PDB file of C-alpha atoms in Angstrom:
ATOM      1  CA  MET F   1      77.097  10.250 -29.606  1.00  0.00           C
ATOM      2  CA  ASN F   2      78.616  13.310 -31.261  1.00  0.00           C
ATOM      3  CA  SER F   3      81.145  14.584 -28.822  1.00  0.00           C
ATOM      4  CA  GLU F   4      83.551  17.404 -29.552  1.00  0.00           C
ATOM      5  CA  LYS F   5      86.930  16.445 -28.188  1.00  0.00           C
ATOM      6  CA  GLY F   6      88.857  18.932 -26.142  1.00  0.00           C
ATOM      7  CA  SER F   7      86.081  21.504 -25.854  1.00  0.00           C
ATOM      8  CA  GLY F   8      84.132  19.913 -23.023  1.00  0.00           C
ATOM      9  CA  PHE F   9      80.975  20.946 -24.848  1.00  0.00           C
ATOM     10  CA  GLY F  10      79.421  17.853 -26.429  1.00  0.00           C
ATOM     11  CA  TRP F  11      76.134  17.378 -28.220  1.00  0.00           C
ATOM     12  CA  GLN F  12      74.189  16.549 -25.066  1.00  0.00           C
ATOM     13  CA  THR F  13      75.492  19.598 -23.246  1.00  0.00           C
ATOM     14  CA  GLU F  14      74.732  21.786 -26.254  1.00  0.00           C
ATOM     15  CA  ALA F  15      71.243  20.272 -26.598  1.00  0.00           C
ATOM     16  CA  THR F  16      70.579  20.974 -22.932  1.00  0.00           C
ATOM     17  CA  GLN F  17      71.816  24.555 -23.319  1.00  0.00           C
ATOM     18  CA  ILE F  18      69.614  25.076 -26.391  1.00  0.00           C
ATOM     19  CA  GLU F  19      66.595  23.649 -24.579  1.00  0.00           C
ATOM     20  CA  GLN F  20      67.203  25.931 -21.596  1.00  0.00           C
ATOM     21  CA  ALA F  21      67.751  28.963 -23.844  1.00  0.00           C
ATOM     22  CA  GLN F  22      64.491  28.265 -25.652  1.00  0.00           C
ATOM     23  CA  ALA F  23      62.773  28.065 -22.265  1.00  0.00           C
ATOM     24  CA  GLY F  24      64.025  31.567 -21.431  1.00  0.00           C
ATOM     25  CA  CYS F  25      67.312  30.979 -19.596  1.00  0.00           C
ATOM     26  CA  GLN F  26      69.444  34.040 -20.364  1.00  0.00           C
ATOM     27  CA  GLU F  27      72.632  32.399 -19.071  1.00  0.00           C
ATOM     28  CA  SER F  28      72.271  29.443 -21.470  1.00  0.00           C
ATOM     29  CA  LEU F  29      71.534  31.803 -24.336  1.00  0.00           C
ATOM     30  CA  ASN F  30      74.642  33.860 -23.562  1.00  0.00           C
ATOM     31  CA  LEU F  31      76.800  30.725 -23.329  1.00  0.00           C
ATOM     32  CA  LEU F  32      75.591  29.531 -26.717  1.00  0.00           C
ATOM     33  CA  LEU F  33      76.115  32.956 -28.274  1.00  0.00           C
ATOM     34  CA  LEU F  34      79.682  33.017 -26.971  1.00  0.00           C
ATOM     35  CA  ARG F  35      80.283  29.406 -27.991  1.00  0.00           C
ATOM     36  CA  HIS F  36      79.315  30.078 -31.609  1.00  0.00           C
ATOM     37  CA  GLU F  37      80.797  33.582 -32.018  1.00  0.00           C
ATOM     38  CA  GLY F  38      83.553  32.097 -34.191  1.00  0.00           C
ATOM     39  CA  LEU F  39      80.917  30.712 -36.556  1.00  0.00           C
ATOM     40  CA  VAL F  40      79.470  34.208 -36.956  1.00  0.00           C
ATOM     41  CA  HIS F  41      82.902  35.579 -37.891  1.00  0.00           C
ATOM     42  CA  LEU F  42      83.479  32.691 -40.306  1.00  0.00           C
ATOM     43  CA  VAL F  43      80.199  33.326 -42.119  1.00  0.00           C
ATOM     44  CA  VAL F  44      80.769  37.093 -42.318  1.00  0.00           C
ATOM     45  CA  GLN F  45      84.313  36.664 -43.645  1.00  0.00           C
ATOM     46  CA  ARG F  46      82.998  34.480 -46.458  1.00  0.00           C
ATOM     47  CA  GLN F  47      80.378  37.024 -47.562  1.00  0.00           C
ATOM     48  CA  TRP F  48      80.675  39.908 -49.983  1.00  0.00           C
ATOM     49  CA  LEU F  49      79.652  42.841 -47.797  1.00  0.00           C
ATOM     50  CA  CYS F  50      79.398  45.589 -50.432  1.00  0.00           C
ATOM     51  CA  THR F  51      79.642  48.783 -48.337  1.00  0.00           C
ATOM     52  CA  LEU F  52      78.322  47.212 -45.123  1.00  0.00           C
ATOM     53  CA  PRO F  53      80.898  47.717 -42.360  1.00  0.00           C
ATOM     54  CA  TYR F  54      82.300  44.522 -40.830  1.00  0.00           C
ATOM     55  CA  ASP F  55      81.009  45.315 -37.326  1.00  0.00           C
ATOM     56  CA  GLN F  56      77.461  45.784 -38.648  1.00  0.00           C
ATOM     57  CA  ALA F  57      77.718  42.492 -40.537  1.00  0.00           C
ATOM     58  CA  ILE F  58      78.868  40.785 -37.330  1.00  0.00           C
ATOM     59  CA  GLN F  59      75.900  42.254 -35.472  1.00  0.00           C
ATOM     60  CA  ALA F  60      73.514  40.971 -38.151  1.00  0.00           C
ATOM     61  CA  GLY F  61      75.194  37.570 -37.917  1.00  0.00           C
ATOM     62  CA  ARG F  62      74.748  37.551 -34.143  1.00  0.00           C
ATOM     63  CA  GLN F  63      71.050  38.252 -34.635  1.00  0.00           C
ATOM     64  CA  GLY F  64      70.901  35.284 -37.010  1.00  0.00           C
ATOM     65  CA  LEU F  65      72.656  33.109 -34.428  1.00  0.00           C
ATOM     66  CA  TRP F  66      70.236  34.258 -31.740  1.00  0.00           C
ATOM     67  CA  ARG F  67      67.274  33.387 -33.983  1.00  0.00           C
ATOM     68  CA  ALA F  68      68.856  30.018 -34.775  1.00  0.00           C
ATOM     69  CA  ILE F  69      69.225  29.193 -31.077  1.00  0.00           C
ATOM     70  CA  LEU F  70      65.599  30.031 -30.392  1.00  0.00           C
ATOM     71  CA  GLY F  71      64.307  28.232 -33.497  1.00  0.00           C
ATOM     72  CA  PHE F  72      66.420  25.053 -33.543  1.00  0.00           C
ATOM     73  CA  ASP F  73      64.423  21.829 -33.376  1.00  0.00           C
ATOM     74  CA  LEU F  74      66.223  19.325 -31.159  1.00  0.00           C
ATOM     75  CA  GLU F  75      64.380  16.424 -32.817  1.00  0.00           C
ATOM     76  CA  HIS F  76      66.440  16.941 -35.972  1.00  0.00           C
ATOM     77  CA  LYS F  77      69.632  14.966 -35.809  1.00  0.00           C
ATOM     78  CA  ASN F  78      71.533  17.671 -37.653  1.00  0.00           C
ATOM     79  CA  ARG F  79      74.260  19.549 -35.872  1.00  0.00           C
ATOM     80  CA  PHE F  80      73.262  22.934 -34.536  1.00  0.00           C
ATOM     81  CA  SER F  81      76.154  24.658 -36.314  1.00  0.00           C
ATOM     82  CA  THR F  82      74.832  23.474 -39.702  1.00  0.00           C
ATOM     83  CA  TYR F  83      71.441  24.977 -38.928  1.00  0.00           C
ATOM     84  CA  ALA F  84      72.957  28.152 -37.489  1.00  0.00           C
ATOM     85  CA  TYR F  85      75.267  28.707 -40.480  1.00  0.00           C
ATOM     86  CA  ALA F  86      72.297  29.165 -42.816  1.00  0.00           C
ATOM     87  CA  ALA F  87      70.439  31.421 -40.367  1.00  0.00           C
ATOM     88  CA  ILE F  88      73.503  33.624 -39.865  1.00  0.00           C
ATOM     89  CA  MET F  89      74.039  33.857 -43.611  1.00  0.00           C
ATOM     90  CA  ARG F  90      70.416  34.921 -44.215  1.00  0.00           C
ATOM     91  CA  HIS F  91      70.690  37.722 -41.665  1.00  0.00           C
ATOM     92  CA  VAL F  92      73.996  38.955 -43.094  1.00  0.00           C
ATOM     93  CA  TRP F  93      72.522  38.941 -46.620  1.00  0.00           C
ATOM     94  CA  ALA F  94      69.512  40.909 -45.383  1.00  0.00           C
ATOM     95  CA  ALA F  95      71.844  43.477 -43.795  1.00  0.00           C
ATOM     96  CA  VAL F  96      73.868  43.775 -47.017  1.00  0.00           C
ATOM     97  CA  LYS F  97      70.658  44.215 -49.005  1.00  0.00           C
ATOM     98  CA  ALA F  98      69.429  46.918 -46.617  1.00  0.00           C
ATOM     99  CA  GLU F  99      72.798  48.695 -46.846  1.00  0.00           C
ATOM    100  CA  ARG F 100      72.670  48.629 -50.653  1.00  0.00           C
ATOM    101  CA  ARG F 101      69.156  50.138 -50.580  1.00  0.00           C
ATOM    102  CA  ARG F 102      70.366  52.832 -48.182  1.00  0.00           C
ATOM    103  CA  VAL F 103      73.334  53.692 -50.392  1.00  0.00           C
ATOM    104  CA  ARG F 104      71.126  53.902 -53.496  1.00  0.00           C
ATOM    105  CA  ARG F 105      68.715  56.288 -51.758  1.00  0.00           C
ATOM    106  CA  GLU F 106      71.472  58.482 -50.379  1.00  0.00           C
ATOM    107  CA  ALA F 107      72.108  61.622 -52.442  1.00  0.00           C
ATOM    108  CA  PRO F 108      75.746  62.265 -53.322  1.00  0.00           C
ATOM    109  CA  LEU F 109      77.277  65.136 -51.381  1.00  0.00           C
ATOM    110  CA  GLY F 110      78.095  67.008 -54.601  1.00  0.00           C
ATOM    111  CA  VAL F 111      74.419  67.049 -55.600  1.00  0.00           C
ATOM    112  CA  LEU F 112      73.436  68.457 -52.221  1.00  0.00           C
ATOM    113  CA  ALA F 113      76.083  71.140 -52.530  1.00  0.00           C
ATOM    114  CA  VAL F 114      74.771  72.233 -55.911  1.00  0.00           C
ATOM    115  CA  TYR F 115      71.065  72.267 -55.058  1.00  0.00           C
ATOM    116  CA  TRP F 116      70.877  73.115 -51.372  1.00  0.00           C
ATOM    117  CA  TYR F 117      73.925  75.109 -50.475  1.00  0.00           C
ATOM    118  CA  GLN F 118      74.045  77.441 -53.442  1.00  0.00           C
ATOM    119  CA  ILE F 119      74.370  81.054 -52.278  1.00  0.00           C
ATOM    120  CA  GLY F 120      73.418  82.771 -55.530  1.00  0.00           C
ATOM    121  CA  VAL F 121      72.049  81.780 -58.899  1.00  0.00           C
ATOM    122  CA  ASP F 122      74.746  80.374 -61.122  1.00  0.00           C
ATOM    123  CA  PRO F 123      74.603  82.166 -64.514  1.00  0.00           C
ATOM    124  CA  ALA F 124      75.744  79.029 -66.350  1.00  0.00           C
ATOM    125  CA  TRP F 125      73.006  76.949 -64.723  1.00  0.00           C
ATOM    126  CA  GLU F 126      70.406  79.603 -65.587  1.00  0.00           C
ATOM    127  CA  ARG F 127      71.577  79.679 -69.217  1.00  0.00           C
ATOM    128  CA  ASP F 128      71.409  75.864 -69.394  1.00  0.00           C
ATOM    129  CA  GLN F 129      67.852  75.924 -68.063  1.00  0.00           C
ATOM    130  CA  GLN F 130      66.832  78.460 -70.708  1.00  0.00           C
ATOM    131  CA  GLU F 131      68.408  76.386 -73.485  1.00  0.00           C
ATOM    132  CA  ILE F 132      66.677  73.242 -72.240  1.00  0.00           C
ATOM    133  CA  GLY F 133      63.344  75.083 -72.142  1.00  0.00           C
ATOM    134  CA  GLN F 134      63.802  76.415 -75.688  1.00  0.00           C
ATOM    135  CA  SER F 135      64.726  72.948 -76.988  1.00  0.00           C
ATOM    136  CA  LEU F 136      61.736  71.411 -75.256  1.00  0.00           C
ATOM    137  CA  ARG F 137      59.319  73.998 -76.671  1.00  0.00           C
ATOM    138  CA  ALA F 138      60.771  73.469 -80.171  1.00  0.00           C
ATOM    139  CA  LEU F 139      60.260  69.708 -79.897  1.00  0.00           C
ATOM    140  CA  VAL F 140      56.707  70.070 -78.587  1.00  0.00           C
ATOM    141  CA  LYS F 141      55.858  72.451 -81.498  1.00  0.00           C
ATOM    142  CA  ARG F 142      56.716  69.643 -83.917  1.00  0.00           C
ATOM    143  CA  LEU F 143      54.036  67.351 -82.448  1.00  0.00           C
ATOM    144  CA  PRO F 144      50.500  67.045 -83.865  1.00  0.00           C
ATOM    145  CA  VAL F 145      48.077  69.555 -82.321  1.00  0.00           C
ATOM    146  CA  ARG F 146      46.150  67.079 -80.153  1.00  0.00           C
ATOM    147  CA  LEU F 147      49.324  65.413 -78.793  1.00  0.00           C
ATOM    148  CA  ARG F 148      50.936  68.838 -78.234  1.00  0.00           C
ATOM    149  CA  TRP F 149      47.911  69.922 -76.188  1.00  0.00           C
ATOM    150  CA  ILE F 150      48.101  66.711 -74.071  1.00  0.00           C
ATOM    151  CA  ILE F 151      51.859  67.088 -73.379  1.00  0.00           C
ATOM    152  CA  VAL F 152      51.573  70.790 -72.511  1.00  0.00           C
ATOM    153  CA  ALA F 153      48.632  70.153 -70.167  1.00  0.00           C
ATOM    154  CA  TYR F 154      50.173  67.061 -68.554  1.00  0.00           C
ATOM    155  CA  TYR F 155      53.503  68.696 -67.731  1.00  0.00           C
ATOM    156  CA  GLY F 156      52.274  72.274 -67.310  1.00  0.00           C
ATOM    157  CA  LEU F 157      54.673  73.615 -69.920  1.00  0.00           C
ATOM    158  CA  GLU F 158      52.941  76.976 -70.436  1.00  0.00           C
ATOM    159  CA  GLY F 159      53.181  78.111 -66.832  1.00  0.00           C
ATOM    160  CA  GLU F 160      50.028  76.378 -65.602  1.00  0.00           C
ATOM    161  CA  GLU F 161      49.767  73.582 -63.025  1.00  0.00           C
ATOM    162  CA  PRO F 162      50.577  70.104 -64.406  1.00  0.00           C
ATOM    163  CA  GLN F 163      47.408  68.071 -64.985  1.00  0.00           C
ATOM    164  CA  ASN F 164      48.942  64.675 -64.196  1.00  0.00           C
TER     165      ASN F 164
END
């Protein structure tokens, strides 16, 4: 059969360990996780991680390996590492995707400083707001009466509550 030379961990031994891990044996599960730790690192090193830290990618890969151990069908004659590679990759991709969503939602520190930590009203900001308001009112005045009424009511441009 498929026997890995020099490792002392052939296909039959691995199949037995997988079967025991799926039955709830924590020791077998830990042995398999340790045995395939190098595969996790290999998969993570081959991935573009965006801003996801390496240690978080490794943790996601370990979760993929864990899921692969518990979900591997011993009736397939494929090697476990082939099956696990894809599972690890899916979990790393999901972690990268979640990190990208987190980064997109995160407000830049400069924005927070301007809006939340401002001690007094900035005269330049106040002047800009007045100019924007004047420009907006001038543009709305150019609209037909019915459309002007709809825009003013929808956005509450004359000091009333928006009607959206």
